[in-house]
CSV table of C-alpha atoms in Angstrom, one decimal:
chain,number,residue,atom,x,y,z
A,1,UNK,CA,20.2,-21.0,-11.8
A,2,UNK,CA,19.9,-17.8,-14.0
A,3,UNK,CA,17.9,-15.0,-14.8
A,4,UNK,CA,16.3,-15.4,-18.4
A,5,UNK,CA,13.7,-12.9,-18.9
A,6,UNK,CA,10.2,-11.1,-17.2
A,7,UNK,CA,6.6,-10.2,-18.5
A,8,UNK,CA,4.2,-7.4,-17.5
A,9,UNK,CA,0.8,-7.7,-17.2
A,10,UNK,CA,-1.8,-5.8,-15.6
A,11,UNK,CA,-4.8,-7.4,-14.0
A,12,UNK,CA,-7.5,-4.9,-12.0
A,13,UNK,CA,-9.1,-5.1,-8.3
A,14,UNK,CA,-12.8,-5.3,-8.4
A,15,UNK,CA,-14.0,-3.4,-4.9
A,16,UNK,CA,-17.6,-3.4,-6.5
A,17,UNK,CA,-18.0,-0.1,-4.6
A,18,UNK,CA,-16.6,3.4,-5.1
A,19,UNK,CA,-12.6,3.6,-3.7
A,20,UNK,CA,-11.1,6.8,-3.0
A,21,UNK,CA,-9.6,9.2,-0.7
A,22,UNK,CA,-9.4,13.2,-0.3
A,23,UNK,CA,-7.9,13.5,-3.5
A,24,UNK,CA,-10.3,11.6,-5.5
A,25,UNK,CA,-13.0,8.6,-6.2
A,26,UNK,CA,-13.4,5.8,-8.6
A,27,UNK,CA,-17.0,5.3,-9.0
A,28,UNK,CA,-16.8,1.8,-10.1
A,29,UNK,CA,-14.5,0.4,-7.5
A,30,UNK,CA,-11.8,-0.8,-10.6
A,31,UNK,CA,-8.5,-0.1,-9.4
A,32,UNK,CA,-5.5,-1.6,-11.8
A,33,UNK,CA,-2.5,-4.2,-10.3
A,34,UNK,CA,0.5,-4.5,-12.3
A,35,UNK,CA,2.2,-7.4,-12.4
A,36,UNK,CA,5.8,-8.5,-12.7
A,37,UNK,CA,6.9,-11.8,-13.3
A,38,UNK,CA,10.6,-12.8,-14.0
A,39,UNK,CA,11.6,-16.3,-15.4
A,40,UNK,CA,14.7,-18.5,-14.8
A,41,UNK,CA,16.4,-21.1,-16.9
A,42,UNK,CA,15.5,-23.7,-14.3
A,43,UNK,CA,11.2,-23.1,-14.8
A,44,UNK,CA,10.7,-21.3,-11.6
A,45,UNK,CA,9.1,-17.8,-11.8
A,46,UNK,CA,8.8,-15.2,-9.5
A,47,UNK,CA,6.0,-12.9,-9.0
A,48,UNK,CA,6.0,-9.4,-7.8
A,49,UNK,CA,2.9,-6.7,-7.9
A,50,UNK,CA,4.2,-3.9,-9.0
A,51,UNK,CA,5.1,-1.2,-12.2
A,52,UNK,CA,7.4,-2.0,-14.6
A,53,UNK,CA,8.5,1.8,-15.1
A,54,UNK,CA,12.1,1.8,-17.3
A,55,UNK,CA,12.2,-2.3,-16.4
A,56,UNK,CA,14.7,-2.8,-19.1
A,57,UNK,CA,16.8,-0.6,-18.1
A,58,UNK,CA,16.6,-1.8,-14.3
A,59,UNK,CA,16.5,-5.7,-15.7
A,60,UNK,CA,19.4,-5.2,-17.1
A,61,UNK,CA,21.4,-5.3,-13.8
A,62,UNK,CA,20.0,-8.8,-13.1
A,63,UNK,CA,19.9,-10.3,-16.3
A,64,UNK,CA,21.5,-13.9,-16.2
A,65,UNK,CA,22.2,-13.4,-12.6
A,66,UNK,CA,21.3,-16.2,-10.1
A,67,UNK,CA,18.0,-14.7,-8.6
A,68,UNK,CA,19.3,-16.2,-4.8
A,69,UNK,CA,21.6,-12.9,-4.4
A,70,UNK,CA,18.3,-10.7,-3.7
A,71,UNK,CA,19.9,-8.3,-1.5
A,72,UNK,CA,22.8,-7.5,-3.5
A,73,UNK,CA,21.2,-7.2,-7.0
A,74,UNK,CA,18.6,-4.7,-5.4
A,75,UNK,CA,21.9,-3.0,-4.7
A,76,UNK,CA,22.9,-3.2,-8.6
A,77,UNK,CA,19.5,-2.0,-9.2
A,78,UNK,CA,19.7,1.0,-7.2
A,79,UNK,CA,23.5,1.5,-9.1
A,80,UNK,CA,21.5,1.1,-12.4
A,81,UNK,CA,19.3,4.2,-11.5
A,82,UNK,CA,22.4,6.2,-10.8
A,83,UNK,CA,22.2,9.7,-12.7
A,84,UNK,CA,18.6,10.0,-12.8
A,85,UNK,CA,17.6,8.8,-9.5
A,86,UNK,CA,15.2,5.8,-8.1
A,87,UNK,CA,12.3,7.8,-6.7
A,88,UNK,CA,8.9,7.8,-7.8
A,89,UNK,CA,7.4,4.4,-9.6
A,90,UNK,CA,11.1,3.2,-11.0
A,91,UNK,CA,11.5,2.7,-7.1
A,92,UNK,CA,8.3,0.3,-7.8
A,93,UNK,CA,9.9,-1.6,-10.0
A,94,UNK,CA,12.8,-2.1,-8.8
A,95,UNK,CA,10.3,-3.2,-5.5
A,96,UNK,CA,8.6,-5.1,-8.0
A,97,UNK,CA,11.5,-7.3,-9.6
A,98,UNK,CA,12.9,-7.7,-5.9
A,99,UNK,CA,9.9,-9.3,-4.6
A,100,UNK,CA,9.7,-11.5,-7.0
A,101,UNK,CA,13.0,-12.6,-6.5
A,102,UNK,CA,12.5,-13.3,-2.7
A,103,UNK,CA,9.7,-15.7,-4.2
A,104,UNK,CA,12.3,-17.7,-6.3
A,105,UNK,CA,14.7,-17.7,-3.4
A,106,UNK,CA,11.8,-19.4,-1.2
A,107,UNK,CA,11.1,-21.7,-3.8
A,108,UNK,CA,14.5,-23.0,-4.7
A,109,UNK,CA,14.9,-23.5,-0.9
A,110,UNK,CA,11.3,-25.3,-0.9
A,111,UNK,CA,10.0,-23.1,1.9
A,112,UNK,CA,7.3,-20.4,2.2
A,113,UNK,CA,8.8,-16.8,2.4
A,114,UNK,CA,7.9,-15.7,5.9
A,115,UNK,CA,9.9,-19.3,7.2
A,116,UNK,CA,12.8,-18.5,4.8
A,117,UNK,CA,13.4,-15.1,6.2
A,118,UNK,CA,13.1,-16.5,9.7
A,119,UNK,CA,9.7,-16.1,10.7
A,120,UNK,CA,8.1,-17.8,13.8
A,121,UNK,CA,4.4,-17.2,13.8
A,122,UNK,CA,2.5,-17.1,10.2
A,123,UNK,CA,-0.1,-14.7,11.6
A,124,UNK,CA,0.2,-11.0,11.1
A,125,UNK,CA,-2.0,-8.9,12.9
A,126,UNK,CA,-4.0,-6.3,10.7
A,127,UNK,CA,-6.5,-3.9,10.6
A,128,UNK,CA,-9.1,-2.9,8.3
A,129,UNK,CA,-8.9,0.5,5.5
A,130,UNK,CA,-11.6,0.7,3.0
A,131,UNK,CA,-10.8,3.7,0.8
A,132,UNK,CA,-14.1,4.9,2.0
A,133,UNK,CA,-14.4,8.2,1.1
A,134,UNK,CA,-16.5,7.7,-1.7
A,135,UNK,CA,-19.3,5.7,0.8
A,136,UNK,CA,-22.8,6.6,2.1
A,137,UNK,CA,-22.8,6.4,6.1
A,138,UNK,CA,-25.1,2.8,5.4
A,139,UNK,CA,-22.5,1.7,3.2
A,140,UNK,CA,-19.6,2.7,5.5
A,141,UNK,CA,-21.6,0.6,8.2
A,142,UNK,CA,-21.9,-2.2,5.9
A,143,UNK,CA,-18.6,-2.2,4.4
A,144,UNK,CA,-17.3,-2.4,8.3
A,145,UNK,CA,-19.4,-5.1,9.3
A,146,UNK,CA,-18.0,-6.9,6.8
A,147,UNK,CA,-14.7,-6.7,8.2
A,148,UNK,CA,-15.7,-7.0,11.6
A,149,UNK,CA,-16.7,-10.8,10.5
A,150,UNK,CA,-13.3,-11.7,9.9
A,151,UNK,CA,-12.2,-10.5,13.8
A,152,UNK,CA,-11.0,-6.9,12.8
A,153,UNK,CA,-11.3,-4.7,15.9
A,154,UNK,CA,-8.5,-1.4,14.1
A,155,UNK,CA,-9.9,0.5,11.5
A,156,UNK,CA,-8.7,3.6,9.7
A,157,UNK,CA,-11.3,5.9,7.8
A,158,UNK,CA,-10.3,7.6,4.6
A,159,UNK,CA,-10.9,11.6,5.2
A,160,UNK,CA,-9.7,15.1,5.4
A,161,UNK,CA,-12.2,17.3,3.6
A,162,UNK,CA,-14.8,17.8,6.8
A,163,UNK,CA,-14.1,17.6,10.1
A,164,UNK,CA,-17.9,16.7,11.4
A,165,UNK,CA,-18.3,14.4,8.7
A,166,UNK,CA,-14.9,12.2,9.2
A,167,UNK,CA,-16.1,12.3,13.0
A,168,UNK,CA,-19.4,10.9,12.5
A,169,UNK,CA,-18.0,8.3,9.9
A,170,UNK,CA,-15.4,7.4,12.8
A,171,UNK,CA,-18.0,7.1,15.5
A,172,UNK,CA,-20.0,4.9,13.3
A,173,UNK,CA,-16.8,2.5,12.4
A,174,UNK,CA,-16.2,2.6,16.1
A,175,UNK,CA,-19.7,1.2,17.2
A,176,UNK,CA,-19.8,-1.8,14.5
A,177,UNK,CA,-16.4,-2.9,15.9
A,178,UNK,CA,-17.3,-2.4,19.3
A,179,UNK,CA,-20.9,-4.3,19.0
A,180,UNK,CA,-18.9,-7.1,16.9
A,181,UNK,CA,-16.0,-7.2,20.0
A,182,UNK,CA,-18.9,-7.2,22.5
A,183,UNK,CA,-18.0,-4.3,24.0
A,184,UNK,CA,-14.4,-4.0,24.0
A,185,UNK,CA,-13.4,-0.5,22.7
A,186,UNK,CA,-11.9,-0.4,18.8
A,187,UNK,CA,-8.5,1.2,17.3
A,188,UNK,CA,-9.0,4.1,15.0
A,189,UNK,CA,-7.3,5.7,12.6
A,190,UNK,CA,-7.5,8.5,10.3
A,191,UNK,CA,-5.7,9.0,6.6
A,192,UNK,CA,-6.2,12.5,4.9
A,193,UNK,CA,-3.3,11.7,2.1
A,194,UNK,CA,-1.7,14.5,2.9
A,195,UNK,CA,-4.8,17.3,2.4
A,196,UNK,CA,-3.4,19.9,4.6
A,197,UNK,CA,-1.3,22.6,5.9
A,198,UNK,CA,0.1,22.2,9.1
A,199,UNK,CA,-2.6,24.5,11.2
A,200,UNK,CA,-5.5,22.9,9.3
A,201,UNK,CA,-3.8,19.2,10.4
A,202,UNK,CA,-3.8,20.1,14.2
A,203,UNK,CA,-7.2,21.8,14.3
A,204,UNK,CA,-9.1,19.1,12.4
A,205,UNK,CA,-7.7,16.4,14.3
A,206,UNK,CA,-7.7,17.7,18.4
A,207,UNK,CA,-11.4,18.4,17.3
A,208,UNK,CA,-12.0,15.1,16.8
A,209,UNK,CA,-9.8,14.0,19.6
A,210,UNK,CA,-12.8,15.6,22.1
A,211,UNK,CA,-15.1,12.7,21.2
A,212,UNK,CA,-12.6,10.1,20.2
A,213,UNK,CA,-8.9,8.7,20.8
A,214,UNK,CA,-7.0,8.4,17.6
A,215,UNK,CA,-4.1,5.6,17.3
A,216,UNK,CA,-2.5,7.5,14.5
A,217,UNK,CA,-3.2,10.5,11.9
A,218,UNK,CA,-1.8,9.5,8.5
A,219,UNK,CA,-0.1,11.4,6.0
A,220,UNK,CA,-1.5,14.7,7.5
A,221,UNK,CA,1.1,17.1,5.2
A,222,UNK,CA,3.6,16.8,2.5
A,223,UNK,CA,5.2,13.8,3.1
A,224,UNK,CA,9.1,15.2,2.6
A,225,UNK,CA,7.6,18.1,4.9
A,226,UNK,CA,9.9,16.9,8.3
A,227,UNK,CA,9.4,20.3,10.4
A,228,UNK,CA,5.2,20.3,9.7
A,229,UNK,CA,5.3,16.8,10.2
A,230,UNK,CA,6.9,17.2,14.0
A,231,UNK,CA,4.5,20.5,14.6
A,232,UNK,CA,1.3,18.3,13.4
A,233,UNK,CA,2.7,15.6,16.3
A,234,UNK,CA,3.3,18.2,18.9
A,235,UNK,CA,-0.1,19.6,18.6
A,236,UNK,CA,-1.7,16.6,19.0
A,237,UNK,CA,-2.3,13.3,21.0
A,238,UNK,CA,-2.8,10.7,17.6
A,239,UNK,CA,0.6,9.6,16.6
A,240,UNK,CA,1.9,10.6,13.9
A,241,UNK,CA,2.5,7.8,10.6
A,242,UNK,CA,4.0,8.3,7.3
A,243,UNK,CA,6.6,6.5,5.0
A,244,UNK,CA,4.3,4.5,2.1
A,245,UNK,CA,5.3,7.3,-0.3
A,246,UNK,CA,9.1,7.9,0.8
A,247,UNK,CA,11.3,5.8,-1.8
A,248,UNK,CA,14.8,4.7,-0.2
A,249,UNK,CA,16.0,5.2,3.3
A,250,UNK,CA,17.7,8.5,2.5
A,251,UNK,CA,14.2,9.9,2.8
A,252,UNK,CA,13.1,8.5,6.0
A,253,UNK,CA,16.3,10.0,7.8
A,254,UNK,CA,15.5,13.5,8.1
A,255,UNK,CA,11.8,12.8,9.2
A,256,UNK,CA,13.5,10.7,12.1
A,257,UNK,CA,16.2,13.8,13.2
A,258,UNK,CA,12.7,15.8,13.6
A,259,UNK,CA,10.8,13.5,15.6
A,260,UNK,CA,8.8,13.9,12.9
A,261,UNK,CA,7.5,10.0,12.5
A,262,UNK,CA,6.2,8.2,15.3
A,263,UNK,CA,5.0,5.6,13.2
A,264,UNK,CA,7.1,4.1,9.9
A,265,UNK,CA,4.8,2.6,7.1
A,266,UNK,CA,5.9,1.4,3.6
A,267,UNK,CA,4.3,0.4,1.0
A,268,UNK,CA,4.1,-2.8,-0.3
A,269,UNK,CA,5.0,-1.8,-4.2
A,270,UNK,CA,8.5,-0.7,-2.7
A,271,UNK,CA,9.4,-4.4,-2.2
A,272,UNK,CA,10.7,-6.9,0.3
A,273,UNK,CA,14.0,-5.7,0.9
A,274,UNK,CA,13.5,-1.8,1.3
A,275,UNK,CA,11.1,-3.0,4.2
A,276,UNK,CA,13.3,-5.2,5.9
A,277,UNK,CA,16.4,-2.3,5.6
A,278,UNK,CA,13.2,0.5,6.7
A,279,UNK,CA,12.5,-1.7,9.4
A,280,UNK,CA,16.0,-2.0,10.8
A,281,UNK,CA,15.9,1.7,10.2
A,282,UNK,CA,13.0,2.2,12.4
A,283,UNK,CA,13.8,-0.6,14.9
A,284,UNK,CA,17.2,1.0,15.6
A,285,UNK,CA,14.9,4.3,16.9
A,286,UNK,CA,12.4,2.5,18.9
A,287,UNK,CA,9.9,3.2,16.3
A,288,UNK,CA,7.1,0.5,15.0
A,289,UNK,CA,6.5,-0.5,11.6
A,290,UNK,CA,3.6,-1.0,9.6
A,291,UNK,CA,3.1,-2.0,6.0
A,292,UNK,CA,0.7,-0.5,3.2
A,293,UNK,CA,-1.0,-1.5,0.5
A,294,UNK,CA,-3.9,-3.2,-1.1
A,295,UNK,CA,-1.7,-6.8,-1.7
A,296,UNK,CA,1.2,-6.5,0.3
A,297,UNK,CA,1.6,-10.2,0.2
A,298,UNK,CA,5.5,-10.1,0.5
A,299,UNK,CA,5.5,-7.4,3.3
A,300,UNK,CA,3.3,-9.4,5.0
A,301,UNK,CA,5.9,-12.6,5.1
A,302,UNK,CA,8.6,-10.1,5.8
A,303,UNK,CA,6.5,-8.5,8.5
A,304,UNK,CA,6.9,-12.0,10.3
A,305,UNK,CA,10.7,-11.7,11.1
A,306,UNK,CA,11.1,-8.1,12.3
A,307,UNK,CA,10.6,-7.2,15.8
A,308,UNK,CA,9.0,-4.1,15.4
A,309,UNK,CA,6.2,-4.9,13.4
A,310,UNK,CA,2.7,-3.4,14.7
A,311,UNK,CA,0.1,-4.1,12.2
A,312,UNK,CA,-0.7,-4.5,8.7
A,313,UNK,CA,-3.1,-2.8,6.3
A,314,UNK,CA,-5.9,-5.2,5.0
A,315,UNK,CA,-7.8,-3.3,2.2
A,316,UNK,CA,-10.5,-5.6,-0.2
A,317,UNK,CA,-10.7,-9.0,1.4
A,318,UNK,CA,-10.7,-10.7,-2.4
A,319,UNK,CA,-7.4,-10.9,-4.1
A,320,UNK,CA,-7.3,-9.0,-7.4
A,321,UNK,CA,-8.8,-10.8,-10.6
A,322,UNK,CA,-6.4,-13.8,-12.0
A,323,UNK,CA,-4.4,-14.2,-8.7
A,324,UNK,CA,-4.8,-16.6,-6.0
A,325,UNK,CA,-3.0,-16.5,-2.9
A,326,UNK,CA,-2.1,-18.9,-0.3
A,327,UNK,CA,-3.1,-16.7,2.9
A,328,UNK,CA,-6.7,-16.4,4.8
A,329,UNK,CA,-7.6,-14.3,7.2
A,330,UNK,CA,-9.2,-14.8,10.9
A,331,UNK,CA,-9.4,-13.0,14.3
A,332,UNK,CA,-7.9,-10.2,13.1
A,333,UNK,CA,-5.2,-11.4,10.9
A,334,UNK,CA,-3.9,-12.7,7.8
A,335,UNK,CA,-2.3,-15.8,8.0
A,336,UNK,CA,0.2,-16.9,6.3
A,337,UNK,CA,0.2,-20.7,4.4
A,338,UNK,CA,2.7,-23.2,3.4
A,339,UNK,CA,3.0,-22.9,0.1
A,340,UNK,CA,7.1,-22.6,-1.0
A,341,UNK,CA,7.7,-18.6,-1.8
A,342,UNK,CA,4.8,-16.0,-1.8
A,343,UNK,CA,2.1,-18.6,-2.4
A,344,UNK,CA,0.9,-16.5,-5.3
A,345,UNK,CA,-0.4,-18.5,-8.3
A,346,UNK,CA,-1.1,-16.0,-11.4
A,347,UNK,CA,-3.6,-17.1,-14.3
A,348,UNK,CA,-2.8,-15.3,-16.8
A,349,UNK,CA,-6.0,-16.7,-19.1
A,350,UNK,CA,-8.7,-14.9,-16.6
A,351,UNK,CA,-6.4,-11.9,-16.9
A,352,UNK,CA,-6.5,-11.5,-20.5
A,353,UNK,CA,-10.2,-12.1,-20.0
A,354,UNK,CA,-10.8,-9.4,-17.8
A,355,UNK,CA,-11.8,-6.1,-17.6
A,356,UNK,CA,-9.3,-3.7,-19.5
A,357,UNK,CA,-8.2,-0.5,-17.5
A,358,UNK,CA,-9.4,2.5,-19.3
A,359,UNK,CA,-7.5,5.9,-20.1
A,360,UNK,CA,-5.9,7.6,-16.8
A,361,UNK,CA,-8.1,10.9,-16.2
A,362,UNK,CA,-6.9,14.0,-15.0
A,363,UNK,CA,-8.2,13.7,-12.1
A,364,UNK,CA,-8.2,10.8,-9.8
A,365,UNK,CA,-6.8,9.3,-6.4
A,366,UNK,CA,-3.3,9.7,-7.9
A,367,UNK,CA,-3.9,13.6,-8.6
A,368,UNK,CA,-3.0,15.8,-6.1
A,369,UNK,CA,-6.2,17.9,-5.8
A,370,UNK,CA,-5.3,21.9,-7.2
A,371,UNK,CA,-6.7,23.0,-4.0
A,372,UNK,CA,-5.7,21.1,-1.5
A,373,UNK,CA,-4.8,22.6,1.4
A,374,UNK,CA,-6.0,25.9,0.5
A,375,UNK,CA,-9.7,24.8,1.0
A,376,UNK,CA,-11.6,27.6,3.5
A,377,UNK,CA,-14.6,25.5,3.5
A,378,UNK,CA,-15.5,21.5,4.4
A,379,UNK,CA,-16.6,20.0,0.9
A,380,UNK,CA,-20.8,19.6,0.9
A,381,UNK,CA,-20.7,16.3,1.4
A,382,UNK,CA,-17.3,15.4,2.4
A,383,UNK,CA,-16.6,13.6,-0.8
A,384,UNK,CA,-14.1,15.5,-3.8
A,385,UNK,CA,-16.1,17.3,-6.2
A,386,UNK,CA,-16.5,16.4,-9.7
A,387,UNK,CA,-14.2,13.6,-8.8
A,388,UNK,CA,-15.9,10.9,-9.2
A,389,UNK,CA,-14.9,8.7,-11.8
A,390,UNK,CA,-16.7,6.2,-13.9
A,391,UNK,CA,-13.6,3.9,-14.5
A,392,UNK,CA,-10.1,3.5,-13.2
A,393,UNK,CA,-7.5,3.6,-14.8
A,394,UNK,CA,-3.2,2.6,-14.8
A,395,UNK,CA,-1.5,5.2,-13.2
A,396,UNK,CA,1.9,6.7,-15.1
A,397,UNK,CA,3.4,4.1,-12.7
A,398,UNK,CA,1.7,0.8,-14.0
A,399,UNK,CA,0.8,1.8,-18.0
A,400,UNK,CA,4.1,2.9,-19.4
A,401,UNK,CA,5.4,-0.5,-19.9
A,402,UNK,CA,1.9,-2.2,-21.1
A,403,UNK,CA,0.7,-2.7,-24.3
A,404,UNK,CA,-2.5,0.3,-25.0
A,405,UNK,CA,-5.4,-2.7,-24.9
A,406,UNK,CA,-3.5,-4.5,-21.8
A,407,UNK,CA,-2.9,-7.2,-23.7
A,408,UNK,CA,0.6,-8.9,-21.8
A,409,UNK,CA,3.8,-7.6,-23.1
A,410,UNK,CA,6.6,-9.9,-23.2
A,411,UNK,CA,10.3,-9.2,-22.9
A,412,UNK,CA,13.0,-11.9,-22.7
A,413,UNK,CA,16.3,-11.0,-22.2
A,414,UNK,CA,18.5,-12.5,-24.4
C-alpha cells in the first residue's frame, strides 16, 4: 500500500448561537473545519480535521510511503519542517495528515482506532464547554440544560473579562447540573484564553473560589509564560491546565520543571501521535491528560489507551456540516463505535453545498485582544466590545491552502 495524493476542503460548524471567548465572538455561531483527506493506491482514504498550512511541502515526506508507518513519517514530517520550524498551524497539519493516517492504519487492519491502539473501554468520559461568552444568562441556562440531557455533570464556562459576571454564569451552570444530577454537586471549570497578567489571574479566580470550588483555571497567562504559570497555581486552589496551544513536546518541558502545569491538554488539530508522545510525557510526572477541541474524534480513540486520561472536551453535540461520525454520546460520555478507523464518513456533495466561510476579520476569537491584560475595568457586560461578528471566517491556519470561494482544492502527488 502507498501514498498517492490528499485534498483540502473546508466544511463549517453550525452552533446556531453566538461562540466566542475573552478575545472575541462570532455572532452567527459559523465556525470553519478544515479538512484533510489523503488517498492510497489501494482505495482507502484517511481523514484528518485539520489545516493544510505548507501541505506540499510536509506531503512531500510521505508521498508514496505506506501510510502503516504512522509514527515514523510524523518523524519525517517534523524533519521536513527543519529550518523554519513546526510551530504554529504547520504543526496542524502535520497533526492533520497523521490522523488521517492512524485512520488508514485501522482500516487496513479492519478495526476501529481506539481497539487498534489498545483500547479497553469505548467510553470516554467528557465534560461540557460551550464557548459561551457570547450568551445571555437564559441562554447559558438553556445551552446547559441541553447538555445536562446527555448525563454531563463537568462544565467549564468561557470568561475572563468580569469577575462577578463569570461567577454568576458559574453558579447558574452549577445549579442546572446539580438539579439534572439530583443533587449531586457538579465539576467546574473556568477558561479565560489566556486574558491576564499573573496578579489579575490570582485575584479573579480566589474571588470566585469564596463561593465556588474550581477543578481547573485554563489558560490563565501566556501560554509559553512557565514562571506566571507556577505563581498563578501557587496563589490559588483551582489547578492549573494548559497545553492545547503548545506545538511539540519541547514546549511542554519547561512548564513541567516549573510546576507550572497541573493539568496537560492538547488539542485535537495537533494529531494522534503528539497526544500519545504528550501523554507519555505527562504520565511519566504523574500528571493527567485531557484533550481539546470541537471534533477531537482521533484524540478521543487515543484517549482510550493511555492511563492518564481524565476527561475530554465535548463542545456542539452535532458534528460539523458534511461529516458523520460513528460515536454517540450518553451518561456523560462519548462512546466510541465499531466502525474500522475513525468512523468518520465525509460527504463531500453537502459540503460544496454549504455555507461558504466569509473573509477573516481583524478581530475575532483567533485575535489576541490589543488590550488584554491591561484592562483596569470589567467589560459592561462581560462580553468583548465591538467584537461581535456577523460571520466566521478561516483562520490563517485553515484558508491558506483553499481555493478563495471554498470550492475543494485538489492535489495529487504524482
Amino acid at each position: 500500500m502507498r501514498i498517492t495524493g490528499y485534498r483540502t476542503l473546508t466544511t463549517v460548524q453550525e452552533w446556531g448561537r453566538p461562540v466566542g471567548d475573552a478575545n472575541g465572538v462570532f455572532a452567527d455561531g459559523v465556525v470553519p473545519v478544515p479538512i484533510v483527506v489523503v488517498d492510497t493506491d489501494e482505495g482507502i482514504r484517511g481523514v484528518g480535521i485539520g489545516p493544510s498550512v505548507e501541505i506540499e511541502r510536509i506531503f512531500a515526506a510521505i508521498d508514496g510511503e505506506d501510510p502503516r508507518a504512522v509514527t515514523t513519517l510524523y518523524d519525517r514530517m517534523l524533519r521536513h519542517t527543519f529550518k523554519a520550524g513546526h510551530a504554529g498551524p504547520v504543526f496542524g497539519t502535520i497533526g492533520a495528515l497523521d490522523t488521517a493516517l492512524w485512520d488508514i492504519k485501522a482500516q487496513v487492519a479492519g478495526e476501529p482506532l481506539w481497539r487498534l491502539l489498545g483500547g479497553r473501554d469505548r467510553r470516554v468520559p467528557a465534560y461540557a464547554s460551550g464557548l459561551d461568552i457570547g450568551l445571555t444568562d437564559d441562554e447559558l441556562v438553556k445551552a446547559y440544560q441541553e447538555y445536562a440531557q446527555y448525563g454531563l455533570r463537568a462544565a467549564k464556562l468561557k470568561g475572563g473579562l468580569d469577575i462577578e459576571r463569570d461567577r454568576h454564569r458559574l453558579c447558574l451552570i452549577r445549579d442546572v447540573l446539580t438539579e439534572a444530577g439530583q443533587g449531586r454537586r457538579p465539576g467546574l471549570m473556568l477558561d479565560v484564553n489566556e486574558a491576564w497578567t499573573r496578579k489579575q489571574a490570582v485575584r479573579h479566580v480566589s474571588e470566585i473560589e469564596r463561593v465556588l470550588d474550581l477543578i481547573w483555571i485554563e489558560e490563565p497567562v501566556r501560554r509559553w509564560d512557565a514562571e506566571g504559570l507556577a505563581t498563578v497555581g501557587r496563589g490559588i486552589r483551582a489547578s492549573v491546565a494548559t497545553g492545547e496551544n503548545l506545538t511539540g513536546l519541547e514546549q511542554y518541558r519547561p512548564l513541567i520543571a516549573a510546576g507550572a502545569v497541573d493539568i496537560i491538554q492538547t488539542a485535537a488539530v495537533w494529531g494522534v501521535t503528539h497526544f500519545l508522545r504528550a501523554s507519555a510525557l505527562a504520565h511519566a510526572h504523574d500528571l493527567p491528560i485531557s484533550p481539546i477541541g470541537n471534533s477531537p474524534v482521533g484524540l478521543l480513540h487515543a484517549a482510550t489507551s493511555v492511563p492518564n486520561h481524565l476527561t475530554s472536551e465535548l463542545q456542539d453535540l452535532r458534528p460539523p456540516v458534511g461529516l458523520t461520525v460513528d460515536l454517540h454520546v450518553e451518561d456523560g460520555a462519548f462512546v466510541l463505535g465499531d466502525s474500522p478507523g475513525l468512523g468518520i464518513h465525509v460527504d463531500e456533495r453537502v459540503i460544496a453545498a454549504g455555507r461558504r466561510p466569509q473573509a477573516h476579520p481583524d478581530d475575532s476569537p483567533n485575535v489576541r485582544p490589543e488590550q488584554a491584560g491591561r484592562r483596569l475595568l470589567a467589560e459592561a457586560d462581560g462580553v468583548p466590545p465591538h467584537r461581535r461578528w456577523p460571520v466566521a471566517a478561516p483562520t490563517p491556519a485553515s484558508r491558506d491552502n483553499h481555493e478563495p470561494d471554498g470550492q475543494i482544492h485538489r492535489t495529487v502527488a504524482s
